PDB file of C-alpha atoms in Angstrom:
ATOM      1  CA  MET A   2     -40.582  85.630 -15.057  1.00  0.00           C
ATOM      2  CA  ASN A   3     -44.341  85.815 -14.712  1.00  0.00           C
ATOM      3  CA  ASN A   4     -46.396  84.811 -17.713  1.00  0.00           C
ATOM      4  CA  LEU A   5     -46.939  88.109 -19.488  1.00  0.00           C
ATOM      5  CA  LEU A   6     -49.774  90.106 -17.948  1.00  0.00           C
ATOM      6  CA  PRO A   7     -51.733  92.642 -19.999  1.00  0.00           C
ATOM      7  CA  GLY A   8     -51.190  95.168 -17.230  1.00  0.00           C
ATOM      8  CA  VAL A   9     -50.857  95.970 -13.543  1.00  0.00           C
ATOM      9  CA  LEU A  10     -52.629  98.649 -11.519  1.00  0.00           C
ATOM     10  CA  ALA A  11     -50.001  99.937  -9.116  1.00  0.00           C
ATOM     11  CA  ASP A  12     -49.329 102.658  -6.585  1.00  0.00           C
ATOM     12  CA  ALA A  13     -47.013 105.498  -7.588  1.00  0.00           C
ATOM     13  CA  LEU A  14     -44.299 104.788  -5.028  1.00  0.00           C
ATOM     14  CA  TYR A  15     -41.060 106.646  -4.413  1.00  0.00           C
ATOM     15  CA  LEU A  16     -38.031 104.653  -5.687  1.00  0.00           C
ATOM     16  CA  PRO A  17     -40.036 101.480  -5.010  1.00  0.00           C
ATOM     17  CA  VAL A  18     -38.746  98.628  -2.885  1.00  0.00           C
ATOM     18  CA  LEU A  19     -37.937  95.262  -4.458  1.00  0.00           C
ATOM     19  CA  PRO A  20     -41.317  93.594  -3.774  1.00  0.00           C
ATOM     20  CA  TYR A  21     -42.914  96.200  -6.049  1.00  0.00           C
ATOM     21  CA  PHE A  22     -40.725  95.253  -9.005  1.00  0.00           C
ATOM     22  CA  VAL A  23     -41.302  91.549  -8.462  1.00  0.00           C
ATOM     23  CA  ALA A  24     -45.049  92.239  -8.428  1.00  0.00           C
ATOM     24  CA  VAL A  25     -45.039  94.159 -11.736  1.00  0.00           C
ATOM     25  CA  ARG A  26     -42.438  91.989 -13.435  1.00  0.00           C
ATOM     26  CA  GLY A  27     -43.735  90.519 -16.676  1.00  0.00           C
ATOM     27  CA  ALA A  28     -46.495  93.078 -17.211  1.00  0.00           C
ATOM     28  CA  ARG A  29     -46.775  94.763 -20.595  1.00  0.00           C
ATOM     29  CA  GLU A  30     -48.192  97.891 -18.985  1.00  0.00           C
ATOM     30  CA  ILE A  31     -48.080  99.543 -15.560  1.00  0.00           C
ATOM     31  CA  VAL A  32     -50.915 101.932 -14.739  1.00  0.00           C
ATOM     32  CA  LEU A  33     -50.467 104.410 -11.880  1.00  0.00           C
ATOM     33  CA  VAL A  34     -53.787 105.600 -10.455  1.00  0.00           C
ATOM     34  CA  ALA A  35     -53.450 109.321  -9.733  1.00  0.00           C
ATOM     35  CA  GLY A  36     -56.829 109.720  -8.059  1.00  0.00           C
ATOM     36  CA  ASP A  37     -56.212 107.134  -5.339  1.00  0.00           C
ATOM     37  CA  GLN A  38     -56.256 108.453  -1.791  1.00  0.00           C
ATOM     38  CA  LEU A  39     -53.042 108.725   0.163  1.00  0.00           C
ATOM     39  CA  SER A  40     -52.510 105.822   2.554  1.00  0.00           C
ATOM     40  CA  ARG A  41     -50.833 107.000   5.739  1.00  0.00           C
ATOM     41  CA  GLN A  42     -47.280 105.794   6.354  1.00  0.00           C
ATOM     42  CA  SER A  43     -47.150 104.288   2.872  1.00  0.00           C
ATOM     43  CA  PHE A  44     -44.216 104.095   0.460  1.00  0.00           C
ATOM     44  CA  VAL A  45     -45.739 106.851  -1.684  1.00  0.00           C
ATOM     45  CA  ASN A  46     -43.135 109.279  -0.364  1.00  0.00           C
ATOM     46  CA  LYS A  47     -40.734 106.871   1.357  1.00  0.00           C
ATOM     47  CA  THR A  48     -38.134 104.259   0.483  1.00  0.00           C
ATOM     48  CA  ARG A  49     -35.462 102.228   2.258  1.00  0.00           C
ATOM     49  CA  ILE A  50     -31.699 102.233   1.629  1.00  0.00           C
ATOM     50  CA  ARG A  51     -28.793 100.699   3.510  1.00  0.00           C
ATOM     51  CA  LEU A  52     -26.214 102.906   5.184  1.00  0.00           C
ATOM     52  CA  ALA A  53     -23.092 101.800   7.030  1.00  0.00           C
ATOM     53  CA  ASN A  54     -24.779 101.104  10.357  1.00  0.00           C
ATOM     54  CA  LYS A  55     -28.467 100.737   9.599  1.00  0.00           C
ATOM     55  CA  VAL A  56     -31.301 100.591   7.118  1.00  0.00           C
ATOM     56  CA  GLU A  57     -32.474 104.161   6.591  1.00  0.00           C
ATOM     57  CA  MET A  58     -35.934 105.347   5.560  1.00  0.00           C
ATOM     58  CA  LEU A  59     -35.749 108.282   3.156  1.00  0.00           C
ATOM     59  CA  SER A  60     -38.858 110.449   3.134  1.00  0.00           C
ATOM     60  CA  VAL A  61     -39.952 113.205   0.734  1.00  0.00           C
ATOM     61  CA  PRO A  62     -41.821 115.929   2.672  1.00  0.00           C
ATOM     62  CA  VAL A  63     -45.150 116.900   1.157  1.00  0.00           C
ATOM     63  CA  TYR A  64     -47.683 119.605   1.908  1.00  0.00           C
ATOM     64  CA  GLY A  65     -51.385 119.965   1.446  1.00  0.00           C
ATOM     65  CA  VAL A  66     -52.097 116.619   3.097  1.00  0.00           C
ATOM     66  CA  ARG A  67     -55.665 116.332   4.294  1.00  0.00           C
ATOM     67  CA  LYS A  68     -58.243 113.628   4.802  1.00  0.00           C
ATOM     68  CA  LYS A  69     -58.997 111.723   1.580  1.00  0.00           C
ATOM     69  CA  GLN A  70     -56.128 113.479  -0.193  1.00  0.00           C
ATOM     70  CA  ALA A  71     -55.518 112.262  -3.765  1.00  0.00           C
ATOM     71  CA  ILE A  72     -51.943 111.302  -4.575  1.00  0.00           C
ATOM     72  CA  LYS A  73     -51.926 113.563  -7.642  1.00  0.00           C
ATOM     73  CA  ASP A  74     -52.418 116.629  -5.436  1.00  0.00           C
ATOM     74  CA  LEU A  75     -49.453 116.056  -3.120  1.00  0.00           C
ATOM     75  CA  GLY A  76     -47.006 118.932  -3.527  1.00  0.00           C
ATOM     76  CA  ILE A  77     -43.330 118.513  -2.624  1.00  0.00           C
ATOM     77  CA  ASP A  78     -42.028 120.815   0.109  1.00  0.00           C
ATOM     78  CA  TYR A  79     -38.685 122.104  -1.139  1.00  0.00           C
ATOM     79  CA  ASP A  80     -38.385 124.514   1.793  1.00  0.00           C
ATOM     80  CA  GLN A  81     -37.185 121.488   3.721  1.00  0.00           C
ATOM     81  CA  LYS A  82     -33.656 120.349   2.825  1.00  0.00           C
ATOM     82  CA  TRP A  83     -34.651 116.805   1.915  1.00  0.00           C
ATOM     83  CA  LEU A  84     -33.232 116.937  -1.629  1.00  0.00           C
ATOM     84  CA  ASN A  85     -29.614 117.295  -0.519  1.00  0.00           C
ATOM     85  CA  VAL A  86     -30.186 114.743   2.225  1.00  0.00           C
ATOM     86  CA  HIS A  87     -31.423 112.157  -0.274  1.00  0.00           C
ATOM     87  CA  LEU A  88     -28.693 112.788  -2.830  1.00  0.00           C
ATOM     88  CA  ARG A  89     -25.980 112.697  -0.157  1.00  0.00           C
ATOM     89  CA  GLY A  90     -27.590 109.588   1.289  1.00  0.00           C
ATOM     90  CA  LEU A  91     -27.396 107.788  -2.051  1.00  0.00           C
ATOM     91  CA  GLN A  92     -23.786 108.876  -2.493  1.00  0.00           C
ATOM     92  CA  SER A  93     -22.833 107.794   1.014  1.00  0.00           C
ATOM     93  CA  ALA A  94     -24.641 104.474   0.776  1.00  0.00           C
ATOM     94  CA  TYR A  95     -23.615 103.473  -2.751  1.00  0.00           C
ATOM     95  CA  GLY A  96     -20.684 105.618  -3.844  1.00  0.00           C
ATOM     96  CA  LYS A  97     -18.402 102.572  -3.684  1.00  0.00           C
ATOM     97  CA  ALA A  98     -20.929 100.179  -5.247  1.00  0.00           C
ATOM     98  CA  PRO A  99     -19.799  98.495  -8.498  1.00  0.00           C
ATOM     99  CA  PHE A 100     -22.449 100.163 -10.663  1.00  0.00           C
ATOM    100  CA  PHE A 101     -22.875 103.521  -8.940  1.00  0.00           C
ATOM    101  CA  GLU A 102     -21.307 105.467 -11.801  1.00  0.00           C
ATOM    102  CA  TYR A 103     -23.622 103.792 -14.322  1.00  0.00           C
ATOM    103  CA  PHE A 104     -26.839 105.035 -12.750  1.00  0.00           C
ATOM    104  CA  TYR A 105     -26.329 107.899 -10.319  1.00  0.00           C
ATOM    105  CA  SER A 106     -26.012 110.837 -12.737  1.00  0.00           C
ATOM    106  CA  ASP A 107     -29.317 109.962 -14.435  1.00  0.00           C
ATOM    107  CA  LEU A 108     -31.073 109.729 -11.076  1.00  0.00           C
ATOM    108  CA  GLU A 109     -29.561 113.023  -9.940  1.00  0.00           C
ATOM    109  CA  ARG A 110     -30.776 114.707 -13.130  1.00  0.00           C
ATOM    110  CA  VAL A 111     -34.384 113.759 -12.308  1.00  0.00           C
ATOM    111  CA  TYR A 112     -34.072 115.095  -8.760  1.00  0.00           C
ATOM    112  CA  LEU A 113     -32.594 118.390  -9.898  1.00  0.00           C
ATOM    113  CA  GLN A 114     -35.615 119.060 -12.117  1.00  0.00           C
ATOM    114  CA  LYS A 115     -37.471 119.757  -8.856  1.00  0.00           C
ATOM    115  CA  HIS A 116     -40.860 118.465  -9.902  1.00  0.00           C
ATOM    116  CA  PRO A 117     -43.552 120.373  -7.974  1.00  0.00           C
ATOM    117  CA  TYR A 118     -45.724 117.286  -7.420  1.00  0.00           C
ATOM    118  CA  LEU A 119     -44.779 113.966  -5.881  1.00  0.00           C
ATOM    119  CA  LEU A 120     -46.605 111.986  -8.557  1.00  0.00           C
ATOM    120  CA  ASP A 121     -44.407 113.515 -11.259  1.00  0.00           C
ATOM    121  CA  LEU A 122     -41.195 112.792  -9.356  1.00  0.00           C
ATOM    122  CA  ASN A 123     -42.232 109.206  -8.642  1.00  0.00           C
ATOM    123  CA  ARG A 124     -43.282 108.588 -12.242  1.00  0.00           C
ATOM    124  CA  GLU A 125     -39.995 109.918 -13.632  1.00  0.00           C
ATOM    125  CA  LEU A 126     -37.891 107.889 -11.194  1.00  0.00           C
ATOM    126  CA  LEU A 127     -39.906 104.746 -11.912  1.00  0.00           C
ATOM    127  CA  THR A 128     -39.548 105.302 -15.656  1.00  0.00           C
ATOM    128  CA  LEU A 129     -35.794 105.577 -15.218  1.00  0.00           C
ATOM    129  CA  CYS A 130     -35.534 102.440 -13.075  1.00  0.00           C
ATOM    130  CA  LEU A 131     -37.542 100.450 -15.622  1.00  0.00           C
ATOM    131  CA  LYS A 132     -35.111 101.690 -18.269  1.00  0.00           C
ATOM    132  CA  PHE A 133     -32.140 100.639 -16.135  1.00  0.00           C
ATOM    133  CA  LEU A 134     -33.657  97.142 -15.882  1.00  0.00           C
ATOM    134  CA  GLY A 135     -34.165  97.024 -19.646  1.00  0.00           C
ATOM    135  CA  TRP A 136     -37.876  96.251 -19.359  1.00  0.00           C
ATOM    136  CA  ASP A 137     -40.089  96.748 -22.395  1.00  0.00           C
ATOM    137  CA  VAL A 138     -43.120  97.982 -20.466  1.00  0.00           C
ATOM    138  CA  LYS A 139     -45.469 100.913 -20.998  1.00  0.00           C
ATOM    139  CA  LEU A 140     -46.060 103.217 -18.030  1.00  0.00           C
ATOM    140  CA  ARG A 141     -49.084 105.505 -17.914  1.00  0.00           C
ATOM    141  CA  VAL A 142     -51.045 107.511 -15.373  1.00  0.00           C
ATOM    142  CA  GLU A 143     -54.840 107.388 -15.084  1.00  0.00           C
ATOM    143  CA  GLU A 144     -57.133 109.452 -12.886  1.00  0.00           C
ATOM    144  CA  ALA A 145     -59.224 106.417 -11.865  1.00  0.00           C
ATOM    145  CA  PRO A 146     -58.727 102.624 -12.047  1.00  0.00           C
ATOM    146  CA  VAL A 147     -59.008 101.249 -15.553  1.00  0.00           C
ATOM    147  CA  GLU A 148     -61.598  98.610 -16.308  1.00  0.00           C
ATOM    148  CA  GLU A 149     -59.660  96.250 -18.509  1.00  0.00           C
ATOM    149  CA  ALA A 150     -59.786  92.488 -18.373  1.00  0.00           C
ATOM    150  CA  HIS A 151     -57.003  90.574 -16.674  1.00  0.00           C
ATOM    151  CA  PHE A 152     -55.256  93.595 -15.179  1.00  0.00           C
ATOM    152  CA  ARG A 153     -53.678  92.691 -11.858  1.00  0.00           C
ATOM    153  CA  ASP A 154     -54.375  95.143  -9.026  1.00  0.00           C
ATOM    154  CA  ILE A 155     -51.512  95.411  -6.516  1.00  0.00           C
ATOM    155  CA  ARG A 156     -52.478  98.767  -5.016  1.00  0.00           C
ATOM    156  CA  GLY A 157     -51.996  98.773  -1.262  1.00  0.00           C
ATOM    157  CA  LEU A 158     -50.014  95.522  -1.200  1.00  0.00           C
ATOM    158  CA  ILE A 159     -46.537  97.048  -0.923  1.00  0.00           C
ATOM    159  CA  HIS A 160     -46.658  98.890   2.399  1.00  0.00           C
ATOM    160  CA  PRO A 161     -44.131  99.371   5.238  1.00  0.00           C
ATOM    161  CA  LYS A 162     -46.438  97.672   7.732  1.00  0.00           C
ATOM    162  CA  ARG A 163     -46.907  94.638   5.494  1.00  0.00           C
ATOM    163  CA  LEU A 164     -43.326  93.889   4.484  1.00  0.00           C
ATOM    164  CA  LYS A 165     -43.125  90.745   6.581  1.00  0.00           C
ATOM    165  CA  GLU A 166     -46.226  89.401   4.859  1.00  0.00           C
ATOM    166  CA  ARG A 167     -45.150  90.440   1.348  1.00  0.00           C
ATOM    167  CA  GLN A 168     -48.470  89.002   0.163  1.00  0.00           C
ATOM    168  CA  GLY A 169     -46.685  85.934  -1.261  1.00  0.00           C
ATOM    169  CA  ILE A 170     -45.128  88.201  -3.877  1.00  0.00           C
ATOM    170  CA  TYR A 171     -41.488  88.571  -2.876  1.00  0.00           C
ATOM    171  CA  HIS A 172     -39.142  85.848  -1.643  1.00  0.00           C
ATOM    172  CA  PRO A 173     -35.877  87.621  -0.738  1.00  0.00           C
ATOM    173  CA  GLN A 174     -32.780  86.348  -2.524  1.00  0.00           C
ATOM    174  CA  PRO A 175     -29.493  87.573  -1.035  1.00  0.00           C
ATOM    175  CA  TYR A 176     -27.031  89.486  -3.174  1.00  0.00           C
ATOM    176  CA  GLN A 177     -23.800  91.256  -2.278  1.00  0.00           C
ATOM    177  CA  GLN A 178     -24.658  94.517  -0.529  1.00  0.00           C
ATOM    178  CA  ILE A 179     -22.166  97.235   0.348  1.00  0.00           C
ATOM    179  CA  PHE A 180     -22.607  97.359   4.134  1.00  0.00           C
ATOM    180  CA  GLY A 181     -23.279  94.772   6.787  1.00  0.00           C
ATOM    181  CA  ALA A 182     -22.608  91.073   7.136  1.00  0.00           C
ATOM    182  CA  ASP A 183     -26.301  90.182   7.100  1.00  0.00           C
ATOM    183  CA  PHE A 184     -28.478  90.610   4.030  1.00  0.00           C
ATOM    184  CA  ALA A 185     -31.179  93.294   4.315  1.00  0.00           C
ATOM    185  CA  PRO A 186     -34.303  92.549   2.224  1.00  0.00           C
ATOM    186  CA  ASP A 187     -37.018  94.932   1.073  1.00  0.00           C
ATOM    187  CA  LEU A 188     -34.714  97.779   0.093  1.00  0.00           C
ATOM    188  CA  SER A 189     -35.211 100.225  -2.765  1.00  0.00           C
ATOM    189  CA  ILE A 190     -34.574  99.034  -6.301  1.00  0.00           C
ATOM    190  CA  VAL A 191     -31.558 101.381  -6.379  1.00  0.00           C
ATOM    191  CA  ASP A 192     -29.797  99.163  -3.831  1.00  0.00           C
ATOM    192  CA  LEU A 193     -30.054  96.213  -6.202  1.00  0.00           C
ATOM    193  CA  LEU A 194     -29.155  98.279  -9.283  1.00  0.00           C
ATOM    194  CA  PHE A 195     -26.086  99.892  -7.725  1.00  0.00           C
ATOM    195  CA  CYS A 196     -24.855  96.576  -6.335  1.00  0.00           C
ATOM    196  CA  GLU A 197     -25.706  94.170  -9.163  1.00  0.00           C
ATOM    197  CA  GLY A 198     -26.137  96.206 -12.345  1.00  0.00           C
ATOM    198  CA  PRO A 199     -27.021  93.806 -15.190  1.00  0.00           C
ATOM    199  CA  GLY A 200     -27.473  91.022 -12.631  1.00  0.00           C
ATOM    200  CA  ALA A 201     -30.495  92.781 -11.117  1.00  0.00           C
ATOM    201  CA  ASN A 202     -32.956  90.882 -13.314  1.00  0.00           C
ATOM    202  CA  ARG A 203     -31.493  87.550 -12.266  1.00  0.00           C
ATOM    203  CA  ILE A 204     -32.040  88.448  -8.601  1.00  0.00           C
ATOM    204  CA  LEU A 205     -35.597  89.632  -9.256  1.00  0.00           C
ATOM    205  CA  ASP A 206     -36.355  86.428 -11.145  1.00  0.00           C
ATOM    206  CA  ARG A 207     -35.128  84.301  -8.246  1.00  0.00           C
ATOM    207  CA  SER A 208     -37.030  86.492  -5.778  1.00  0.00           C
ATOM    208  CA  GLU A 209     -40.231  85.687  -7.629  1.00  0.00           C
ATOM    209  CA  LYS A 210     -39.760  81.946  -8.104  1.00  0.00           C
ATOM    210  CA  SER A 211     -38.247  80.924  -4.776  1.00  0.00           C
ATOM    211  CA  ASN A 212     -40.427  79.297  -2.141  1.00  0.00           C
TER     212      ASN A 212
END
């Protein structure tokens, strides 16, 4: 694990992919910056899971998007049927995973609260995933970046267009996935949790240290 960091400034991503958790691993505090502008095609409302025949991008539809839109103002469009699609997708992808029954009901409970804003949904899901990992880390939301010494700023680093670069953060370590003969890196944290359960931290540790 990283030497303990005072804190990390991070994007409020939707069920973040594994590089995100490697990047924040070891921090005592994670600060989500609500006033940051939406980056187009980012993971703010998207994540990646593995289905039987492909890696699928799940996307939460939002409304009110305009130029220089702050993340905190993104409303979730429940008129679109994305909620059932995502829940069925998780069930289809991981229903036979060893640890599906340990985690799914808690995740479903967050979804069914139908948070009106994306930031609230992402924060609650991230809080839950940190709990699943057993991390003793404080999570808080700030309107603007905090000015505190030695905080690491990873905003903008975890992005679909930059996955191959990974910014030297994430070194994929294979684990047993449900579908496919070949390992698929850069999936959502739920892929690792459903497949590995308590072993998730071991995989994240190796994904950080490997060269």
